[in-house]
Amino acid sequence: MSLVHQVADVVVGGLIAGVSTFAFSAVMQAYLAISVGAFLAATFYFSRNPWGSPDGDRYNEMIDDVYDRYLP
């Protein structure tokens, strides 16, 4: 995995954290929404298989293919 892919993973994780925190803050207290958002972002970043599917390698390859197509 290249440095560009790792940076893209951090950016995607940040987007996941921000969007989920914003969405969950409408239905729960702010500190819980932040915790859930951070958990979802960490799940994506550290596993690259955020939905727990047994086809994790296939999803990771698809993500890498998208990165290769759009990033230098």
CHARMM-style PDB file with segment names, atoms N, HN, CA, C and O in Angstrom:
ATOM      1  N   MET     1       0.850  -1.172   0.000  1.00  0.00      PROA
ATOM      2  CA  MET     1       0.000   0.000   0.000  1.00  0.00      PROA
ATOM      3  C   MET     1       0.893   1.231   0.000  1.00  0.00      PROA
ATOM      4  O   MET     1       1.839   1.336   0.780  1.00  0.00      PROA
ATOM      5  N   SER     2       0.575   2.143  -0.877  1.00  0.00      PROA
ATOM      6  HN  SER     2      -0.194   2.058  -1.511  1.00  0.00      PROA
ATOM      7  CA  SER     2       1.409   3.332  -1.002  1.00  0.00      PROA
ATOM      8  C   SER     2       0.978   4.406  -0.004  1.00  0.00      PROA
ATOM      9  O   SER     2      -0.073   4.315   0.631  1.00  0.00      PROA
ATOM     10  N   LEU     3       1.814   5.409   0.108  1.00  0.00      PROA
ATOM     11  HN  LEU     3       2.668   5.484  -0.408  1.00  0.00      PROA
ATOM     12  CA  LEU     3       1.533   6.523   1.007  1.00  0.00      PROA
ATOM     13  C   LEU     3       0.266   7.259   0.576  1.00  0.00      PROA
ATOM     14  O   LEU     3      -0.514   7.700   1.420  1.00  0.00      PROA
ATOM     15  N   VAL     4       0.059   7.391  -0.725  1.00  0.00      PROA
ATOM     16  HN  VAL     4       0.692   7.032  -1.411  1.00  0.00      PROA
ATOM     17  CA  VAL     4      -1.140   8.067  -1.223  1.00  0.00      PROA
ATOM     18  C   VAL     4      -2.393   7.306  -0.809  1.00  0.00      PROA
ATOM     19  O   VAL     4      -3.395   7.917  -0.438  1.00  0.00      PROA
ATOM     20  N   HSD     5      -2.346   5.980  -0.869  1.00  0.00      PROA
ATOM     21  HN  HSD     5      -1.533   5.483  -1.171  1.00  0.00      PROA
ATOM     22  CA  HSD     5      -3.499   5.174  -0.443  1.00  0.00      PROA
ATOM     23  C   HSD     5      -3.747   5.337   1.053  1.00  0.00      PROA
ATOM     24  O   HSD     5      -4.898   5.393   1.488  1.00  0.00      PROA
ATOM     25  N   GLN     6      -2.690   5.412   1.833  1.00  0.00      PROA
ATOM     26  HN  GLN     6      -1.756   5.366   1.480  1.00  0.00      PROA
ATOM     27  CA  GLN     6      -2.855   5.593   3.274  1.00  0.00      PROA
ATOM     28  C   GLN     6      -3.462   6.954   3.586  1.00  0.00      PROA
ATOM     29  O   GLN     6      -4.308   7.072   4.472  1.00  0.00      PROA
ATOM     30  N   VAL     7      -3.031   7.983   2.858  1.00  0.00      PROA
ATOM     31  HN  VAL     7      -2.344   7.887   2.138  1.00  0.00      PROA
ATOM     32  CA  VAL     7      -3.601   9.317   3.057  1.00  0.00      PROA
ATOM     33  C   VAL     7      -5.080   9.311   2.658  1.00  0.00      PROA
ATOM     34  O   VAL     7      -5.917   9.898   3.344  1.00  0.00      PROA
ATOM     35  N   ALA     8      -5.388   8.650   1.553  1.00  0.00      PROA
ATOM     36  HN  ALA     8      -4.708   8.173   0.996  1.00  0.00      PROA
ATOM     37  CA  ALA     8      -6.790   8.547   1.127  1.00  0.00      PROA
ATOM     38  C   ALA     8      -7.620   7.812   2.174  1.00  0.00      PROA
ATOM     39  O   ALA     8      -8.765   8.191   2.421  1.00  0.00      PROA
ATOM     40  N   ASP     9      -7.071   6.775   2.792  1.00  0.00      PROA
ATOM     41  HN  ASP     9      -6.140   6.468   2.592  1.00  0.00      PROA
ATOM     42  CA  ASP     9      -7.776   6.071   3.867  1.00  0.00      PROA
ATOM     43  C   ASP     9      -8.068   7.002   5.043  1.00  0.00      PROA
ATOM     44  O   ASP     9      -9.149   6.942   5.628  1.00  0.00      PROA
ATOM     45  N   VAL    10      -7.115   7.856   5.387  1.00  0.00      PROA
ATOM     46  HN  VAL    10      -6.237   7.904   4.911  1.00  0.00      PROA
ATOM     47  CA  VAL    10      -7.322   8.802   6.481  1.00  0.00      PROA
ATOM     48  C   VAL    10      -8.416   9.806   6.121  1.00  0.00      PROA
ATOM     49  O   VAL    10      -9.261  10.142   6.951  1.00  0.00      PROA
ATOM     50  N   VAL    11      -8.391  10.282   4.873  1.00  0.00      PROA
ATOM     51  HN  VAL    11      -7.705  10.009   4.199  1.00  0.00      PROA
ATOM     52  CA  VAL    11      -9.411  11.235   4.436  1.00  0.00      PROA
ATOM     53  C   VAL    11     -10.794  10.582   4.446  1.00  0.00      PROA
ATOM     54  O   VAL    11     -11.755  11.176   4.934  1.00  0.00      PROA
ATOM     55  N   VAL    12     -10.899   9.375   3.913  1.00  0.00      PROA
ATOM     56  HN  VAL    12     -10.118   8.892   3.516  1.00  0.00      PROA
ATOM     57  CA  VAL    12     -12.185   8.666   3.914  1.00  0.00      PROA
ATOM     58  C   VAL    12     -12.643   8.406   5.345  1.00  0.00      PROA
ATOM     59  O   VAL    12     -13.824   8.562   5.656  1.00  0.00      PROA
ATOM     60  N   GLY    13     -11.727   8.014   6.207  1.00  0.00      PROA
ATOM     61  HN  GLY    13     -10.768   7.887   5.954  1.00  0.00      PROA
ATOM     62  CA  GLY    13     -12.070   7.815   7.614  1.00  0.00      PROA
ATOM     63  C   GLY    13     -12.570   9.095   8.263  1.00  0.00      PROA
ATOM     64  O   GLY    13     -13.514   9.073   9.052  1.00  0.00      PROA
ATOM     65  N   GLY    14     -11.934  10.209   7.927  1.00  0.00      PROA
ATOM     66  HN  GLY    14     -11.167  10.227   7.285  1.00  0.00      PROA
ATOM     67  CA  GLY    14     -12.392  11.499   8.448  1.00  0.00      PROA
ATOM     68  C   GLY    14     -13.783  11.861   7.955  1.00  0.00      PROA
ATOM     69  O   GLY    14     -14.603  12.388   8.707  1.00  0.00      PROA
ATOM     70  N   LEU    15     -14.040  11.573   6.685  1.00  0.00      PROA
ATOM     71  HN  LEU    15     -13.374  11.145   6.074  1.00  0.00      PROA
ATOM     72  CA  LEU    15     -15.378  11.822   6.143  1.00  0.00      PROA
ATOM     73  C   LEU    15     -16.428  10.948   6.826  1.00  0.00      PROA
ATOM     74  O   LEU    15     -17.525  11.408   7.141  1.00  0.00      PROA
ATOM     75  N   ILE    16     -16.080   9.697   7.047  1.00  0.00      PROA
ATOM     76  HN  ILE    16     -15.188   9.323   6.791  1.00  0.00      PROA
ATOM     77  CA  ILE    16     -16.999   8.798   7.757  1.00  0.00      PROA
ATOM     78  C   ILE    16     -17.274   9.333   9.160  1.00  0.00      PROA
ATOM     79  O   ILE    16     -18.420   9.351   9.608  1.00  0.00      PROA
ATOM     80  N   ALA    17     -16.225   9.766   9.851  1.00  0.00      PROA
ATOM     81  HN  ALA    17     -15.293   9.751   9.487  1.00  0.00      PROA
ATOM     82  CA  ALA    17     -16.398  10.294  11.204  1.00  0.00      PROA
ATOM     83  C   ALA    17     -17.263  11.541  11.195  1.00  0.00      PROA
ATOM     84  O   ALA    17     -18.168  11.672  12.019  1.00  0.00      PROA
ATOM     85  N   GLY    18     -17.000  12.451  10.280  1.00  0.00      PROA
ATOM     86  HN  GLY    18     -16.265  12.345   9.610  1.00  0.00      PROA
ATOM     87  CA  GLY    18     -17.754  13.697  10.241  1.00  0.00      PROA
ATOM     88  C   GLY    18     -19.212  13.509   9.887  1.00  0.00      PROA
ATOM     89  O   GLY    18     -20.094  14.058  10.547  1.00  0.00      PROA
ATOM     90  N   VAL    19     -19.467  12.737   8.848  1.00  0.00      PROA
ATOM     91  HN  VAL    19     -18.751  12.291   8.312  1.00  0.00      PROA
ATOM     92  CA  VAL    19     -20.854  12.527   8.413  1.00  0.00      PROA
ATOM     93  C   VAL    19     -21.648  11.740   9.455  1.00  0.00      PROA
ATOM     94  O   VAL    19     -22.789  12.086   9.762  1.00  0.00      PROA
ATOM     95  N   SER    20     -21.050  10.694   9.990  1.00  0.00      PROA
ATOM     96  HN  SER    20     -20.123  10.413   9.740  1.00  0.00      PROA
ATOM     97  CA  SER    20     -21.788   9.907  10.980  1.00  0.00      PROA
ATOM     98  C   SER    20     -21.997  10.688  12.275  1.00  0.00      PROA
ATOM     99  O   SER    20     -23.046  10.559  12.906  1.00  0.00      PROA
ATOM    100  N   THR    21     -21.022  11.490  12.680  1.00  0.00      PROA
ATOM    101  HN  THR    21     -20.169  11.594  12.168  1.00  0.00      PROA
ATOM    102  CA  THR    21     -21.201  12.314  13.873  1.00  0.00      PROA
ATOM    103  C   THR    21     -22.333  13.314  13.661  1.00  0.00      PROA
ATOM    104  O   THR    21     -23.171  13.505  14.543  1.00  0.00      PROA
ATOM    105  N   PHE    22     -22.357  13.947  12.499  1.00  0.00      PROA
ATOM    106  HN  PHE    22     -21.677  13.792  11.782  1.00  0.00      PROA
ATOM    107  CA  PHE    22     -23.425  14.897  12.197  1.00  0.00      PROA
ATOM    108  C   PHE    22     -24.786  14.207  12.207  1.00  0.00      PROA
ATOM    109  O   PHE    22     -25.742  14.723  12.785  1.00  0.00      PROA
ATOM    110  N   ALA    23     -24.872  13.048  11.572  1.00  0.00      PROA
ATOM    111  HN  ALA    23     -24.095  12.629  11.103  1.00  0.00      PROA
ATOM    112  CA  ALA    23     -26.150  12.335  11.500  1.00  0.00      PROA
ATOM    113  C   ALA    23     -26.608  11.855  12.874  1.00  0.00      PROA
ATOM    114  O   ALA    23     -27.777  12.008  13.229  1.00  0.00      PROA
ATOM    115  N   PHE    24     -25.702  11.281  13.639  1.00  0.00      PROA
ATOM    116  HN  PHE    24     -24.752  11.156  13.352  1.00  0.00      PROA
ATOM    117  CA  PHE    24     -26.080  10.755  14.947  1.00  0.00      PROA
ATOM    118  C   PHE    24     -26.339  11.860  15.971  1.00  0.00      PROA
ATOM    119  O   PHE    24     -27.045  11.632  16.953  1.00  0.00      PROA
ATOM    120  N   SER    25     -25.785  13.042  15.760  1.00  0.00      PROA
ATOM    121  HN  SER    25     -25.211  13.227  14.962  1.00  0.00      PROA
ATOM    122  CA  SER    25     -26.013  14.119  16.725  1.00  0.00      PROA
ATOM    123  C   SER    25     -27.459  14.588  16.717  1.00  0.00      PROA
ATOM    124  O   SER    25     -27.899  15.258  17.651  1.00  0.00      PROA
ATOM    125  N   ALA    26     -28.205  14.241  15.669  1.00  0.00      PROA
ATOM    126  HN  ALA    26     -27.848  13.696  14.910  1.00  0.00      PROA
ATOM    127  CA  ALA    26     -29.623  14.597  15.630  1.00  0.00      PROA
ATOM    128  C   ALA    26     -30.458  13.721  16.555  1.00  0.00      PROA
ATOM    129  O   ALA    26     -31.559  14.107  16.947  1.00  0.00      PROA
ATOM    130  N   VAL    27     -29.945  12.549  16.904  1.00  0.00      PROA
ATOM    131  HN  VAL    27     -29.051  12.235  16.586  1.00  0.00      PROA
ATOM    132  CA  VAL    27     -30.744  11.617  17.701  1.00  0.00      PROA
ATOM    133  C   VAL    27     -30.101  11.223  19.033  1.00  0.00      PROA
ATOM    134  O   VAL    27     -30.719  10.505  19.819  1.00  0.00      PROA
ATOM    135  N   MET    28     -28.890  11.674  19.299  1.00  0.00      PROA
ATOM    136  HN  MET    28     -28.388  12.257  18.660  1.00  0.00      PROA
ATOM    137  CA  MET    28     -28.245  11.344  20.568  1.00  0.00      PROA
ATOM    138  C   MET    28     -27.384  12.500  21.031  1.00  0.00      PROA
ATOM    139  O   MET    28     -27.153  13.452  20.285  1.00  0.00      PROA
ATOM    140  N   GLN    29     -26.920  12.419  22.238  1.00  0.00      PROA
ATOM    141  HN  GLN    29     -27.108  11.646  22.844  1.00  0.00      PROA
ATOM    142  CA  GLN    29     -26.093  13.479  22.794  1.00  0.00      PROA
ATOM    143  C   GLN    29     -24.780  13.577  22.026  1.00  0.00      PROA
ATOM    144  O   GLN    29     -24.305  12.595  21.454  1.00  0.00      PROA
ATOM    145  N   ALA    30     -24.203  14.770  22.020  1.00  0.00      PROA
ATOM    146  HN  ALA    30     -24.589  15.568  22.484  1.00  0.00      PROA
ATOM    147  CA  ALA    30     -23.029  15.050  21.199  1.00  0.00      PROA
ATOM    148  C   ALA    30     -21.852  14.137  21.525  1.00  0.00      PROA
ATOM    149  O   ALA    30     -21.187  13.641  20.616  1.00  0.00      PROA
ATOM    150  N   TYR    31     -21.588  13.910  22.799  1.00  0.00      PROA
ATOM    151  HN  TYR    31     -22.128  14.313  23.537  1.00  0.00      PROA
ATOM    152  CA  TYR    31     -20.424  13.091  23.146  1.00  0.00      PROA
ATOM    153  C   TYR    31     -20.592  11.642  22.669  1.00  0.00      PROA
ATOM    154  O   TYR    31     -19.609  10.989  22.320  1.00  0.00      PROA
ATOM    155  N   LEU    32     -21.823  11.142  22.654  1.00  0.00      PROA
ATOM    156  HN  LEU    32     -22.622  11.673  22.938  1.00  0.00      PROA
ATOM    157  CA  LEU    32     -22.053   9.790  22.129  1.00  0.00      PROA
ATOM    158  C   LEU    32     -21.924   9.767  20.612  1.00  0.00      PROA
ATOM    159  O   LEU    32     -21.376   8.817  20.052  1.00  0.00      PROA
ATOM    160  N   ALA    33     -22.423  10.804  19.942  1.00  0.00      PROA
ATOM    161  HN  ALA    33     -22.868  11.576  20.397  1.00  0.00      PROA
ATOM    162  CA  ALA    33     -22.313  10.876  18.488  1.00  0.00      PROA
ATOM    163  C   ALA    33     -20.852  10.935  18.054  1.00  0.00      PROA
ATOM    164  O   ALA    33     -20.471  10.305  17.068  1.00  0.00      PROA
ATOM    165  N   ILE    34     -20.040  11.680  18.779  1.00  0.00      PROA
ATOM    166  HN  ILE    34     -20.349  12.192  19.581  1.00  0.00      PROA
ATOM    167  CA  ILE    34     -18.606  11.764  18.471  1.00  0.00      PROA
ATOM    168  C   ILE    34     -17.943  10.409  18.679  1.00  0.00      PROA
ATOM    169  O   ILE    34     -17.116   9.988  17.871  1.00  0.00      PROA
ATOM    170  N   SER    35     -18.304   9.732  19.756  1.00  0.00      PROA
ATOM    171  HN  SER    35     -18.976  10.074  20.412  1.00  0.00      PROA
ATOM    172  CA  SER    35     -17.724   8.410  20.020  1.00  0.00      PROA
ATOM    173  C   SER    35     -18.087   7.406  18.931  1.00  0.00      PROA
ATOM    174  O   SER    35     -17.238   6.633  18.487  1.00  0.00      PROA
ATOM    175  N   VAL    36     -19.344   7.417  18.501  1.00  0.00      PROA
ATOM    176  HN  VAL    36     -20.034   8.045  18.861  1.00  0.00      PROA
ATOM    177  CA  VAL    36     -19.776   6.497  17.441  1.00  0.00      PROA
ATOM    178  C   VAL    36     -19.062   6.839  16.132  1.00  0.00      PROA
ATOM    179  O   VAL    36     -18.603   5.940  15.427  1.00  0.00      PROA
ATOM    180  N   GLY    37     -18.965   8.121  15.804  1.00  0.00      PROA
ATOM    181  HN  GLY    37     -19.338   8.851  16.377  1.00  0.00      PROA
ATOM    182  CA  GLY    37     -18.272   8.535  14.589  1.00  0.00      PROA
ATOM    183  C   GLY    37     -16.805   8.129  14.591  1.00  0.00      PROA
ATOM    184  O   GLY    37     -16.284   7.654  13.582  1.00  0.00      PROA
ATOM    185  N   ALA    38     -16.143   8.317  15.726  1.00  0.00      PROA
ATOM    186  HN  ALA    38     -16.567   8.703  16.546  1.00  0.00      PROA
ATOM    187  CA  ALA    38     -14.737   7.914  15.836  1.00  0.00      PROA
ATOM    188  C   ALA    38     -14.588   6.407  15.719  1.00  0.00      PROA
ATOM    189  O   ALA    38     -13.645   5.918  15.097  1.00  0.00      PROA
ATOM    190  N   PHE    39     -15.521   5.666  16.316  1.00  0.00      PROA
ATOM    191  HN  PHE    39     -16.287   6.062  16.821  1.00  0.00      PROA
ATOM    192  CA  PHE    39     -15.479   4.210  16.232  1.00  0.00      PROA
ATOM    193  C   PHE    39     -15.643   3.738  14.791  1.00  0.00      PROA
ATOM    194  O   PHE    39     -14.906   2.862  14.340  1.00  0.00      PROA
ATOM    195  N   LEU    40     -16.603   4.309  14.066  1.00  0.00      PROA
ATOM    196  HN  LEU    40     -17.202   5.021  14.432  1.00  0.00      PROA
ATOM    197  CA  LEU    40     -16.817   3.914  12.669  1.00  0.00      PROA
ATOM    198  C   LEU    40     -15.610   4.252  11.792  1.00  0.00      PROA
ATOM    199  O   LEU    40     -15.228   3.467  10.925  1.00  0.00      PROA
ATOM    200  N   ALA    41     -15.018   5.417  12.020  1.00  0.00      PROA
ATOM    201  HN  ALA    41     -15.328   6.055  12.724  1.00  0.00      PROA
ATOM    202  CA  ALA    41     -13.837   5.799  11.245  1.00  0.00      PROA
ATOM    203  C   ALA    41     -12.665   4.870  11.545  1.00  0.00      PROA
ATOM    204  O   ALA    41     -11.947   4.456  10.635  1.00  0.00      PROA
ATOM    205  N   ALA    42     -12.474   4.543  12.819  1.00  0.00      PROA
ATOM    206  HN  ALA    42     -13.057   4.879  13.558  1.00  0.00      PROA
ATOM    207  CA  ALA    42     -11.384   3.633  13.183  1.00  0.00      PROA
ATOM    208  C   ALA    42     -11.624   2.244  12.617  1.00  0.00      PROA
ATOM    209  O   ALA    42     -10.687   1.571  12.189  1.00  0.00      PROA
ATOM    210  N   THR    43     -12.868   1.821  12.615  1.00  0.00      PROA
ATOM    211  HN  THR    43     -13.629   2.368  12.963  1.00  0.00      PROA
ATOM    212  CA  THR    43     -13.195   0.517  12.042  1.00  0.00      PROA
ATOM    213  C   THR    43     -12.819   0.475  10.572  1.00  0.00      PROA
ATOM    214  O   THR    43     -12.231  -0.502  10.106  1.00  0.00      PROA
ATOM    215  N   PHE    44     -13.151   1.521   9.844  1.00  0.00      PROA
ATOM    216  HN  PHE    44     -13.629   2.315  10.222  1.00  0.00      PROA
ATOM    217  CA  PHE    44     -12.786   1.570   8.429  1.00  0.00      PROA
ATOM    218  C   PHE    44     -11.272   1.599   8.268  1.00  0.00      PROA
ATOM    219  O   PHE    44     -10.710   0.814   7.504  1.00  0.00      PROA
ATOM    220  N   TYR    45     -10.621   2.492   8.977  1.00  0.00      PROA
ATOM    221  HN  TYR    45     -11.077   3.129   9.598  1.00  0.00      PROA
ATOM    222  CA  TYR    45      -9.189   2.691   8.767  1.00  0.00      PROA
ATOM    223  C   TYR    45      -8.378   1.456   9.137  1.00  0.00      PROA
ATOM    224  O   TYR    45      -7.483   1.059   8.391  1.00  0.00      PROA
ATOM    225  N   PHE    46      -8.673   0.859  10.257  1.00  0.00      PROA
ATOM    226  HN  PHE    46      -9.400   1.182  10.863  1.00  0.00      PROA
ATOM    227  CA  PHE    46      -7.839  -0.244  10.715  1.00  0.00      PROA
ATOM    228  C   PHE    46      -8.176  -1.583  10.073  1.00  0.00      PROA
ATOM    229  O   PHE    46      -7.339  -2.485  10.051  1.00  0.00      PROA
ATOM    230  N   SER    47      -9.376  -1.721   9.557  1.00  0.00      PROA
ATOM    231  HN  SER    47     -10.056  -0.988   9.575  1.00  0.00      PROA
ATOM    232  CA  SER    47      -9.712  -3.015   8.960  1.00  0.00      PROA
ATOM    233  C   SER    47      -9.912  -2.939   7.460  1.00  0.00      PROA
ATOM    234  O   SER    47      -9.764  -3.944   6.765  1.00  0.00      PROA
ATOM    235  N   ARG    48     -10.250  -1.747   6.944  1.00  0.00      PROA
ATOM    236  HN  ARG    48     -10.370  -0.931   7.508  1.00  0.00      PROA
ATOM    237  CA  ARG    48     -10.585  -1.572   5.533  1.00  0.00      PROA
ATOM    238  C   ARG    48     -11.692  -2.523   5.117  1.00  0.00      PROA
ATOM    239  O   ARG    48     -11.861  -2.804   3.930  1.00  0.00      PROA
ATOM    240  N   ASN    49     -12.439  -3.014   6.077  1.00  0.00      PROA
ATOM    241  HN  ASN    49     -12.302  -2.785   7.041  1.00  0.00      PROA
ATOM    242  CA  ASN    49     -13.600  -3.858   5.822  1.00  0.00      PROA
ATOM    243  C   ASN    49     -14.638  -3.487   6.873  1.00  0.00      PROA
ATOM    244  O   ASN    49     -14.924  -4.275   7.775  1.00  0.00      PROA
ATOM    245  N   PRO    50     -15.208  -2.272   6.756  1.00  0.00      PROA
ATOM    246  CA  PRO    50     -15.990  -1.744   7.862  1.00  0.00      PROA
ATOM    247  C   PRO    50     -17.303  -2.457   8.139  1.00  0.00      PROA
ATOM    248  O   PRO    50     -17.896  -2.248   9.197  1.00  0.00      PROA
ATOM    249  N   TRP    51     -17.772  -3.287   7.226  1.00  0.00      PROA
ATOM    250  HN  TRP    51     -17.290  -3.456   6.367  1.00  0.00      PROA
ATOM    251  CA  TRP    51     -19.068  -3.911   7.440  1.00  0.00      PROA
ATOM    252  C   TRP    51     -18.952  -5.363   7.875  1.00  0.00      PROA
ATOM    253  O   TRP    51     -19.969  -6.047   7.990  1.00  0.00      PROA
ATOM    254  N   GLY    52     -17.747  -5.851   8.118  1.00  0.00      PROA
ATOM    255  HN  GLY    52     -16.921  -5.295   8.025  1.00  0.00      PROA
ATOM    256  CA  GLY    52     -17.547  -7.173   8.692  1.00  0.00      PROA
ATOM    257  C   GLY    52     -17.892  -8.337   7.790  1.00  0.00      PROA
ATOM    258  O   GLY    52     -18.212  -9.421   8.278  1.00  0.00      PROA
ATOM    259  N   SER    53     -17.834  -8.139   6.509  1.00  0.00      PROA
ATOM    260  HN  SER    53     -17.574  -7.258   6.113  1.00  0.00      PROA
ATOM    261  CA  SER    53     -18.172  -9.204   5.572  1.00  0.00      PROA
ATOM    262  C   SER    53     -17.042 -10.228   5.490  1.00  0.00      PROA
ATOM    263  O   SER    53     -15.876  -9.868   5.653  1.00  0.00      PROA
ATOM    264  N   PRO    54     -17.365 -11.490   5.241  1.00  0.00      PROA
ATOM    265  CA  PRO    54     -16.311 -12.488   5.059  1.00  0.00      PROA
ATOM    266  C   PRO    54     -15.548 -12.277   3.743  1.00  0.00      PROA
ATOM    267  O   PRO    54     -14.501 -12.889   3.531  1.00  0.00      PROA
ATOM    268  N   ASP    55     -16.061 -11.423   2.870  1.00  0.00      PROA
ATOM    269  HN  ASP    55     -16.911 -10.925   3.043  1.00  0.00      PROA
ATOM    270  CA  ASP    55     -15.378 -11.113   1.605  1.00  0.00      PROA
ATOM    271  C   ASP    55     -14.497  -9.882   1.754  1.00  0.00      PROA
ATOM    272  O   ASP    55     -14.420  -9.072   0.830  1.00  0.00      PROA
ATOM    273  N   GLY    56     -13.841  -9.723   2.874  1.00  0.00      PROA
ATOM    274  HN  GLY    56     -13.903 -10.381   3.625  1.00  0.00      PROA
ATOM    275  CA  GLY    56     -13.043  -8.536   3.157  1.00  0.00      PROA
ATOM    276  C   GLY    56     -11.940  -8.286   2.153  1.00  0.00      PROA
ATOM    277  O   GLY    56     -11.698  -7.141   1.771  1.00  0.00      PROA
ATOM    278  N   ASP    57     -11.263  -9.343   1.718  1.00  0.00      PROA
ATOM    279  HN  ASP    57     -11.460 -10.273   2.029  1.00  0.00      PROA
ATOM    280  CA  ASP    57     -10.182  -9.159   0.741  1.00  0.00      PROA
ATOM    281  C   ASP    57     -10.723  -8.607  -0.569  1.00  0.00      PROA
ATOM    282  O   ASP    57     -10.071  -7.788  -1.217  1.00  0.00      PROA
ATOM    283  N   ARG    58     -11.896  -9.046  -0.956  1.00  0.00      PROA
ATOM    284  HN  ARG    58     -12.426  -9.711  -0.430  1.00  0.00      PROA
ATOM    285  CA  ARG    58     -12.494  -8.561  -2.201  1.00  0.00      PROA
ATOM    286  C   ARG    58     -12.818  -7.073  -2.086  1.00  0.00      PROA
ATOM    287  O   ARG    58     -12.568  -6.310  -3.020  1.00  0.00      PROA
ATOM    288  N   TYR    59     -13.380  -6.652  -0.938  1.00  0.00      PROA
ATOM    289  HN  TYR    59     -13.583  -7.271  -0.179  1.00  0.00      PROA
ATOM    290  CA  TYR    59     -13.673  -5.239  -0.734  1.00  0.00      PROA
ATOM    291  C   TYR    59     -12.398  -4.405  -0.725  1.00  0.00      PROA
ATOM    292  O   TYR    59     -12.355  -3.328  -1.320  1.00  0.00      PROA
ATOM    293  N   ASN    60     -11.363  -4.895  -0.056  1.00  0.00      PROA
ATOM    294  HN  ASN    60     -11.397  -5.770   0.427  1.00  0.00      PROA
ATOM    295  CA  ASN    60     -10.106  -4.159  -0.024  1.00  0.00      PROA
ATOM    296  C   ASN    60      -9.505  -4.021  -1.418  1.00  0.00      PROA
ATOM    297  O   ASN    60      -8.947  -2.974  -1.747  1.00  0.00      PROA
ATOM    298  N   GLU    61      -9.609  -5.052  -2.233  1.00  0.00      PROA
ATOM    299  HN  GLU    61     -10.063  -5.903  -1.965  1.00  0.00      PROA
ATOM    300  CA  GLU    61      -9.118  -4.963  -3.611  1.00  0.00      PROA
ATOM    301  C   GLU    61      -9.929  -3.955  -4.416  1.00  0.00      PROA
ATOM    302  O   GLU    61      -9.372  -3.228  -5.239  1.00  0.00      PROA
ATOM    303  N   MET    62     -11.241  -3.905  -4.185  1.00  0.00      PROA
ATOM    304  HN  MET    62     -11.693  -4.496  -3.517  1.00  0.00      PROA
ATOM    305  CA  MET    62     -12.069  -2.927  -4.889  1.00  0.00      PROA
ATOM    306  C   MET    62     -11.698  -1.501  -4.475  1.00  0.00      PROA
ATOM    307  O   MET    62     -11.629  -0.609  -5.321  1.00  0.00      PROA
ATOM    308  N   ILE    63     -11.461  -1.284  -3.195  1.00  0.00      PROA
ATOM    309  HN  ILE    63     -11.517  -2.008  -2.507  1.00  0.00      PROA
ATOM    310  CA  ILE    63     -11.051   0.037  -2.721  1.00  0.00      PROA
ATOM    311  C   ILE    63      -9.704   0.406  -3.330  1.00  0.00      PROA
ATOM    312  O   ILE    63      -9.523   1.535  -3.786  1.00  0.00      PROA
ATOM    313  N   ASP    64      -8.761  -0.526  -3.344  1.00  0.00      PROA
ATOM    314  HN  ASP    64      -8.908  -1.443  -2.973  1.00  0.00      PROA
ATOM    315  CA  ASP    64      -7.451  -0.260  -3.954  1.00  0.00      PROA
ATOM    316  C   ASP    64      -7.572   0.037  -5.444  1.00  0.00      PROA
ATOM    317  O   ASP    64      -6.848   0.887  -5.962  1.00  0.00      PROA
ATOM    318  N   ASP    65      -8.472  -0.648  -6.138  1.00  0.00      PROA
ATOM    319  HN  ASP    65      -9.060  -1.338  -5.717  1.00  0.00      PROA
ATOM    320  CA  ASP    65      -8.670  -0.376  -7.569  1.00  0.00      PROA
ATOM    321  C   ASP    65      -9.196   1.041  -7.791  1.00  0.00      PROA
ATOM    322  O   ASP    65      -8.778   1.717  -8.731  1.00  0.00      PROA
ATOM    323  N   VAL    66     -10.111   1.494  -6.931  1.00  0.00      PROA
ATOM    324  HN  VAL    66     -10.451   0.946  -6.168  1.00  0.00      PROA
ATOM    325  CA  VAL    66     -10.617   2.858  -7.040  1.00  0.00      PROA
ATOM    326  C   VAL    66      -9.490   3.844  -6.786  1.00  0.00      PROA
ATOM    327  O   VAL    66      -9.350   4.828  -7.513  1.00  0.00      PROA
ATOM    328  N   TYR    67      -8.683   3.591  -5.758  1.00  0.00      PROA
ATOM    329  HN  TYR    67      -8.797   2.793  -5.167  1.00  0.00      PROA
ATOM    330  CA  TYR    67      -7.552   4.476  -5.481  1.00  0.00      PROA
ATOM    331  C   TYR    67      -6.596   4.525  -6.666  1.00  0.00      PROA
ATOM    332  O   TYR    67      -6.139   5.601  -7.052  1.00  0.00      PROA
ATOM    333  N   ASP    68      -6.292   3.360  -7.249  1.00  0.00      PROA
ATOM    334  HN  ASP    68      -6.663   2.486  -6.936  1.00  0.00      PROA
ATOM    335  CA  ASP    68      -5.375   3.324  -8.378  1.00  0.00      PROA
ATOM    336  C   ASP    68      -5.929   4.071  -9.589  1.00  0.00      PROA
ATOM    337  O   ASP    68      -5.175   4.673 -10.354  1.00  0.00      PROA
ATOM    338  N   ARG    69      -7.235   4.028  -9.756  1.00  0.00      PROA
ATOM    339  HN  ARG    69      -7.847   3.539  -9.134  1.00  0.00      PROA
ATOM    340  CA  ARG    69      -7.848   4.689 -10.898  1.00  0.00      PROA
ATOM    341  C   ARG    69      -7.850   6.197 -10.756  1.00  0.00      PROA
ATOM    342  O   ARG    69      -7.656   6.895 -11.751  1.00  0.00      PROA
ATOM    343  N   TYR    70      -8.064   6.735  -9.549  1.00  0.00      PROA
ATOM    344  HN  TYR    70      -8.221   6.168  -8.741  1.00  0.00      PROA
ATOM    345  CA  TYR    70      -8.254   8.161  -9.385  1.00  0.00      PROA
ATOM    346  C   TYR    70      -7.097   8.903  -8.711  1.00  0.00      PROA
ATOM    347  O   TYR    70      -7.043  10.132  -8.770  1.00  0.00      PROA
ATOM    348  N   LEU    71      -6.194   8.198  -8.090  1.00  0.00      PROA
ATOM    349  HN  LEU    71      -6.237   7.200  -8.043  1.00  0.00      PROA
ATOM    350  CA  LEU    71      -5.086   8.861  -7.402  1.00  0.00      PROA
ATOM    351  C   LEU    71      -3.794   8.621  -8.170  1.00  0.00      PROA
ATOM    352  O   LEU    71      -3.649   7.613  -8.861  1.00  0.00      PROA
ATOM    353  N   PRO    72      -2.851   9.563  -8.042  1.00  0.00      PROA
ATOM    354  CA  PRO    72      -1.583   9.396  -8.774  1.00  0.00      PROA
ATOM    355  C   PRO    72      -0.746   8.232  -8.263  1.00  0.00      PROA
ATOM    356  OT1 PRO    72       0.340   7.978  -8.784  1.00  0.00      PROA
TER     357      PRO     72
END
